[in-house]
PDB file of C-alpha atoms in Angstrom:
ATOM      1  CA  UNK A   1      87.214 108.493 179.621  1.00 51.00           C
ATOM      2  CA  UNK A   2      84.985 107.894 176.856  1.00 57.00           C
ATOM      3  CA  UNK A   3      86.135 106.047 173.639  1.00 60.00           C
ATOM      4  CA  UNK A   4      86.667 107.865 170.214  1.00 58.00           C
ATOM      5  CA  UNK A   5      84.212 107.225 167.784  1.00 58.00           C
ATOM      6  CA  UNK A   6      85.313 105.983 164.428  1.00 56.00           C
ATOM      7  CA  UNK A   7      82.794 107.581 161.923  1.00 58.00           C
ATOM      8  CA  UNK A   8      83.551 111.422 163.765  1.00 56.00           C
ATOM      9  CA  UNK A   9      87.493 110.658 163.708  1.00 53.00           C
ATOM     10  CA  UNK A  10      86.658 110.218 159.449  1.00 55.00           C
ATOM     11  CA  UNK A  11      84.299 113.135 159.597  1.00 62.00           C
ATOM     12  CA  UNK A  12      86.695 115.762 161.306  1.00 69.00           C
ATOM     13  CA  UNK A  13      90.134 114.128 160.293  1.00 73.00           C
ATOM     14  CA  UNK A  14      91.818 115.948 157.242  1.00 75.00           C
ATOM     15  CA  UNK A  15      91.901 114.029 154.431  1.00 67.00           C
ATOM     16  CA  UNK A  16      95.184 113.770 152.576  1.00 67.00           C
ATOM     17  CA  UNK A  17      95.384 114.848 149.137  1.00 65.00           C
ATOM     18  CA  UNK A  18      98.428 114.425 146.593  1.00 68.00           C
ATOM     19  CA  UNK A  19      99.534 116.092 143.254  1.00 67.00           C
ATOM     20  CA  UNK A  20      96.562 116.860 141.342  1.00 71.00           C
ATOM     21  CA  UNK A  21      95.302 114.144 138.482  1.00 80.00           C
ATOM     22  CA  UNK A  22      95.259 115.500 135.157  1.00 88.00           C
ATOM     23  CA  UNK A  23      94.291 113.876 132.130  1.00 85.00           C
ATOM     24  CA  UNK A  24      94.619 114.930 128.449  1.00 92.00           C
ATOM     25  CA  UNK A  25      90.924 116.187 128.168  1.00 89.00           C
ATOM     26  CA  UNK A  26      92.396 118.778 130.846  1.00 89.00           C
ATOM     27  CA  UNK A  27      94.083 121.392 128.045  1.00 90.00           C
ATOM     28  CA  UNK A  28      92.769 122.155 124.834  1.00 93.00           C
ATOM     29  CA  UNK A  29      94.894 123.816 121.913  1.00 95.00           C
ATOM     30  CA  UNK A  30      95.119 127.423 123.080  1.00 95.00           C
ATOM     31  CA  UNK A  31      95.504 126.895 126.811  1.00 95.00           C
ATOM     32  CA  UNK A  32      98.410 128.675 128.097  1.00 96.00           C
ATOM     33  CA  UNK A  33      99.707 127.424 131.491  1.00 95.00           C
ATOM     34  CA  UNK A  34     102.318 130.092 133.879  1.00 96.00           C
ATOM     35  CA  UNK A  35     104.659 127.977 136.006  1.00 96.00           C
ATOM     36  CA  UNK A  36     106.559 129.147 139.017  1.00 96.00           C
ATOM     37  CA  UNK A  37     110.263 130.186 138.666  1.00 97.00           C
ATOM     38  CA  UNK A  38     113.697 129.393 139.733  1.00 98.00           C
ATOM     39  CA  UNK A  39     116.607 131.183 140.310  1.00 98.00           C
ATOM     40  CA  UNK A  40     119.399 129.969 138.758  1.00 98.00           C
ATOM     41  CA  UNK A  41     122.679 129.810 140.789  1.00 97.00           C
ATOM     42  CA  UNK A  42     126.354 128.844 140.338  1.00 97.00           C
ATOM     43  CA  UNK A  43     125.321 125.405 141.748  1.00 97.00           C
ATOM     44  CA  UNK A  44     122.832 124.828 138.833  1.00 97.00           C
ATOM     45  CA  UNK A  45     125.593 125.548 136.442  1.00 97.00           C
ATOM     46  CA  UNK A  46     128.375 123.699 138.693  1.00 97.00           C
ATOM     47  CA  UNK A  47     126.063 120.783 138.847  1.00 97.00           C
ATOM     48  CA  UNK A  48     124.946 120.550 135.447  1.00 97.00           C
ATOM     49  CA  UNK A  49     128.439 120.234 134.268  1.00 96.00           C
ATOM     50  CA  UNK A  50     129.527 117.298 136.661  1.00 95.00           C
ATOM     51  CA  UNK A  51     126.373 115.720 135.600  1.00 95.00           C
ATOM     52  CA  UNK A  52     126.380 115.830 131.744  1.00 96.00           C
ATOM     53  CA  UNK A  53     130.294 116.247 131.285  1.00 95.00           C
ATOM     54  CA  UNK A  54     129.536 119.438 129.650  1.00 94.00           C
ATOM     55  CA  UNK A  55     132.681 121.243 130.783  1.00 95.00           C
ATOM     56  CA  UNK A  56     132.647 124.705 128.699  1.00 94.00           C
ATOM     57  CA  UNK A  57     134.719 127.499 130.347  1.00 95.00           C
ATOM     58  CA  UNK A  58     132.007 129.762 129.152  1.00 95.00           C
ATOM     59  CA  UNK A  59     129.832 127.975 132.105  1.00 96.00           C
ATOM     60  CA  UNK A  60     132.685 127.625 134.650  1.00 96.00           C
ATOM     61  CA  UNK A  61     135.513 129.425 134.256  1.00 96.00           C
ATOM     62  CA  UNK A  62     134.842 133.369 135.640  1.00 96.00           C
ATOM     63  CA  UNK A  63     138.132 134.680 134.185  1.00 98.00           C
ATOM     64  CA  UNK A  64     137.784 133.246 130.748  1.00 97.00           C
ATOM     65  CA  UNK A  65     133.536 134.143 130.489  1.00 97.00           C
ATOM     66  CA  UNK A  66     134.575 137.917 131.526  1.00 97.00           C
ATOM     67  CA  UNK A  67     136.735 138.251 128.267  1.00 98.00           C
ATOM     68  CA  UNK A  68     133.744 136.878 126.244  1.00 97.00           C
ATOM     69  CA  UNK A  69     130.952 139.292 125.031  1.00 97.00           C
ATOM     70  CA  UNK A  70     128.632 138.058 127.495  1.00 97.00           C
ATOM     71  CA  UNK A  71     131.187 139.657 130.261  1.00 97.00           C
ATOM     72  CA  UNK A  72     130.349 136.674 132.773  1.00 97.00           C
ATOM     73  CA  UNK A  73     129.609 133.253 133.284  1.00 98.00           C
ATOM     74  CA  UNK A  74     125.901 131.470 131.382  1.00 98.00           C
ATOM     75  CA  UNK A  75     123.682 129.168 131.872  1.00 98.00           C
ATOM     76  CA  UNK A  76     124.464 125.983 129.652  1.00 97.00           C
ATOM     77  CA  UNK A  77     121.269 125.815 127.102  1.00 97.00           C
ATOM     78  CA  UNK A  78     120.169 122.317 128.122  1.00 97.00           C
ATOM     79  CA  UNK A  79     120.011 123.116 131.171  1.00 98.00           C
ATOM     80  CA  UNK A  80     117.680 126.251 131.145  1.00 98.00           C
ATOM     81  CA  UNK A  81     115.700 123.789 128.268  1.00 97.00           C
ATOM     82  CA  UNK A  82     115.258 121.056 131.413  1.00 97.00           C
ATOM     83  CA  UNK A  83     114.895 123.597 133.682  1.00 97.00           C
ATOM     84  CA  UNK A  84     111.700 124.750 131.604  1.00 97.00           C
ATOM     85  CA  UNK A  85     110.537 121.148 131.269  1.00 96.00           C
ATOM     86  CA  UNK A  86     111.167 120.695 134.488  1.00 96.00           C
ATOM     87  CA  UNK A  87     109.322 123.948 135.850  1.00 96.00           C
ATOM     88  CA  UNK A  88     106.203 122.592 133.859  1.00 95.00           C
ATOM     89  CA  UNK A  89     106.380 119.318 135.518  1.00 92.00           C
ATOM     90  CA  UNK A  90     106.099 121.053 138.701  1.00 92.00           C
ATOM     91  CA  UNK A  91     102.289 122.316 137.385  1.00 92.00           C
ATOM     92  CA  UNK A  92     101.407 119.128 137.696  1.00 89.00           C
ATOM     93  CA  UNK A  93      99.588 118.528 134.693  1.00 90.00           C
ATOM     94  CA  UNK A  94     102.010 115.583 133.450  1.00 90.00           C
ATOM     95  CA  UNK A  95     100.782 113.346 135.987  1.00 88.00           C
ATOM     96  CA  UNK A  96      99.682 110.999 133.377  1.00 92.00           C
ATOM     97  CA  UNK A  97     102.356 110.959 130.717  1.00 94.00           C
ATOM     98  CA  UNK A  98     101.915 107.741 128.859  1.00 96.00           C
ATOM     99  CA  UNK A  99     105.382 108.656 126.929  1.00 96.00           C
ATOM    100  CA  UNK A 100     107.548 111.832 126.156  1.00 95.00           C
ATOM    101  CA  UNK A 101     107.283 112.225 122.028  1.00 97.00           C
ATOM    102  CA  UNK A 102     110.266 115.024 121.904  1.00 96.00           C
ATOM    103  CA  UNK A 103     111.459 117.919 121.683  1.00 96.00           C
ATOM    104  CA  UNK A 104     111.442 120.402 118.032  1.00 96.00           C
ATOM    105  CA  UNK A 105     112.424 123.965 117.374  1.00 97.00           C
ATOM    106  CA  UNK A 106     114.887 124.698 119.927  1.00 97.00           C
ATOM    107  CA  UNK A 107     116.141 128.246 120.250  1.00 98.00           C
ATOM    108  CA  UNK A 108     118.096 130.177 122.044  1.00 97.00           C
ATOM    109  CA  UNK A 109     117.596 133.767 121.985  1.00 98.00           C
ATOM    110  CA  UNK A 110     119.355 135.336 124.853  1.00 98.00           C
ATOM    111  CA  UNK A 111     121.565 134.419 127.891  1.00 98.00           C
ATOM    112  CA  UNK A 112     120.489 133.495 131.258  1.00 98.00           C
ATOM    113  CA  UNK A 113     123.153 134.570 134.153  1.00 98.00           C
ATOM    114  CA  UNK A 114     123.523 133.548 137.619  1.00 98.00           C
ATOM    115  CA  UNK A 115     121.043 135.624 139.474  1.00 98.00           C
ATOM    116  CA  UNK A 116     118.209 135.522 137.158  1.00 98.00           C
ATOM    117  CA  UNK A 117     115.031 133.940 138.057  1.00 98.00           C
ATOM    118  CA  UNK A 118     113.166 132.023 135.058  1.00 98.00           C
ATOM    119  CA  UNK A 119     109.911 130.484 134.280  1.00 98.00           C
ATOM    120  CA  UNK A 120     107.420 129.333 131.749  1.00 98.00           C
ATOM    121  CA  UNK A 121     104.855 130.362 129.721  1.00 98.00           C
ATOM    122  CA  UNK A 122     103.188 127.354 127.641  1.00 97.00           C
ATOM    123  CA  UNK A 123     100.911 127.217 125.091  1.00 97.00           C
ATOM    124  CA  UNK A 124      98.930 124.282 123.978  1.00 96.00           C
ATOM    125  CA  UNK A 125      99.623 124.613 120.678  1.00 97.00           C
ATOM    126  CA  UNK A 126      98.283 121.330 119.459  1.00 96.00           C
ATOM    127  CA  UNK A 127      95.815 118.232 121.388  1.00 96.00           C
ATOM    128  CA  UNK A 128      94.153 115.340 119.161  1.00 96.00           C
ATOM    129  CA  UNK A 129      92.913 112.348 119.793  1.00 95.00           C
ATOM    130  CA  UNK A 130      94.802 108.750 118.676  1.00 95.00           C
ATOM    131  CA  UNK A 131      93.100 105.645 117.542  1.00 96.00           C
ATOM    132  CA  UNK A 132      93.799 104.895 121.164  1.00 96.00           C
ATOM    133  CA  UNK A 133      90.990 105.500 123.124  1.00 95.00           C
ATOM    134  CA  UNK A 134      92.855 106.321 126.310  1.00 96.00           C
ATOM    135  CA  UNK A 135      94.933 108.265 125.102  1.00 97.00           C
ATOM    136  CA  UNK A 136      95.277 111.867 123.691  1.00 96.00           C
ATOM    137  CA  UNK A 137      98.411 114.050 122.174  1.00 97.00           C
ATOM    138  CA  UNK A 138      99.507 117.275 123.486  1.00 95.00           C
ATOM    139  CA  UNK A 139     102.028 119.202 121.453  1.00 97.00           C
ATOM    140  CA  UNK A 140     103.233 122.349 123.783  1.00 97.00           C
ATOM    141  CA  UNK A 141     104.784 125.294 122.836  1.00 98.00           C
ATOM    142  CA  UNK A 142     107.271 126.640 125.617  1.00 98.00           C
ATOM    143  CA  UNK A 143     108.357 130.342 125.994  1.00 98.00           C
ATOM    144  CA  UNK A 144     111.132 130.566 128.353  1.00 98.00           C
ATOM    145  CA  UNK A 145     111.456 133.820 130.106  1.00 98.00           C
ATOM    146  CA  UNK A 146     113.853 135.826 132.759  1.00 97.00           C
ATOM    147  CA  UNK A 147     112.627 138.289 135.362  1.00 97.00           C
ATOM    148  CA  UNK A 148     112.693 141.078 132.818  1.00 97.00           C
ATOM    149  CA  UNK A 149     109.894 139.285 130.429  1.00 97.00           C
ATOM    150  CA  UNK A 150     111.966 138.409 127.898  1.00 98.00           C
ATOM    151  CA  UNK A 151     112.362 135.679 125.860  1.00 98.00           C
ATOM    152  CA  UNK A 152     115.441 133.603 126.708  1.00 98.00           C
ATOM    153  CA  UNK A 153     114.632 130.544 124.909  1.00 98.00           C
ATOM    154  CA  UNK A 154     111.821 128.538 122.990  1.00 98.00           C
ATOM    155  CA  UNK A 155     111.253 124.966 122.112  1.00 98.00           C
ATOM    156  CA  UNK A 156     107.912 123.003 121.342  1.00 98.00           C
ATOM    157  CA  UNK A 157     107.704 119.365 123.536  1.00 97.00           C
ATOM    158  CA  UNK A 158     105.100 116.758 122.324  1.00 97.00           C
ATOM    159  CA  UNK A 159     103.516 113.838 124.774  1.00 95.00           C
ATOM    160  CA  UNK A 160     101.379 111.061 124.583  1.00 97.00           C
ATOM    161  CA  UNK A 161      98.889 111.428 127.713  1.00 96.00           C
ATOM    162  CA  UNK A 162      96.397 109.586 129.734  1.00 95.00           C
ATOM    163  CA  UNK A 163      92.724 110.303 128.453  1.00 94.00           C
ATOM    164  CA  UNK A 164      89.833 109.806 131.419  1.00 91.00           C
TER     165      UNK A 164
END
């Protein structure tokens, strides 16, 4: 049996490779960036409640949302607003977030139900420099969307990123 030789185990091995490494320089004002989407479910909304304490019978209760215009059950609108941040996380260009600046314009146009999928379409609207020189501003403008391609909600988020 002959022995394996170290520098064709390195040559022919795969080489591992992890969320991708973005830096501020990596969007400009007028990028827009698509994210996947998510389905939202009556555990979303269940869970959601139990964890923020945001018990509205419009989220929980099917009897009481039926007799409401909306005819059934919503989505609470922090959630779908986290669920937006949280779909653009999944991009992976926040990998170097030196601090989340906040959130400004929130709006919610239209319900989301159990059963329909949302995702993300963001816009760079703003990205400067700081006297820092490591470190860059984005300010992103974040159209919320259902299956159908409308608009279910809209906020702009600000950050303080990693420059290269």
């Amino acid at each position: 049996m002959h022995g394996i030789d170290a520098k064709q185990v390195a040559t022919t091995l795969p080489r591992p490779k992890g969320r991708p490494d973005h830096y501020w320089e990596d969007l400009v004002a007028g990028d827009m960036v698509r994210t996947a989407g998510m389905t939202i479910t009556d555990a979303h909304l269940v869970q959601w409640a139990g964890l923020t304490g945001d018990l509205v019978s419009l989220h929980l209760d099917e009897t009481y949302a039926a007799e409401t215009p909306f005819g059934q059950r919503i989505a609470h609108g922090p959630l779908t607003m986290s669920l937006g941040l949280g779909l653009m996380t999944q991009t992976g260009y926040f990998s170097n977030v030196v601090a989340w600046l906040g959130l400004d314009e929130v709006r919610a146009l239209a319900p989301v139900f159990i059963g329909d999928t949302i995702h993300v379409d963001a816009t760079v609207a703003m990205a400067r420099e700081t006297k820092k020189p490591d470190q860059g501003i984005w300010k992103i403008d974040y159209l919320v969307l259902k299956q159908d391609g409308s608009t279910v909600m809209t906020f702009s988020s600000s950050f303080i990123m990693k420059r290269k």
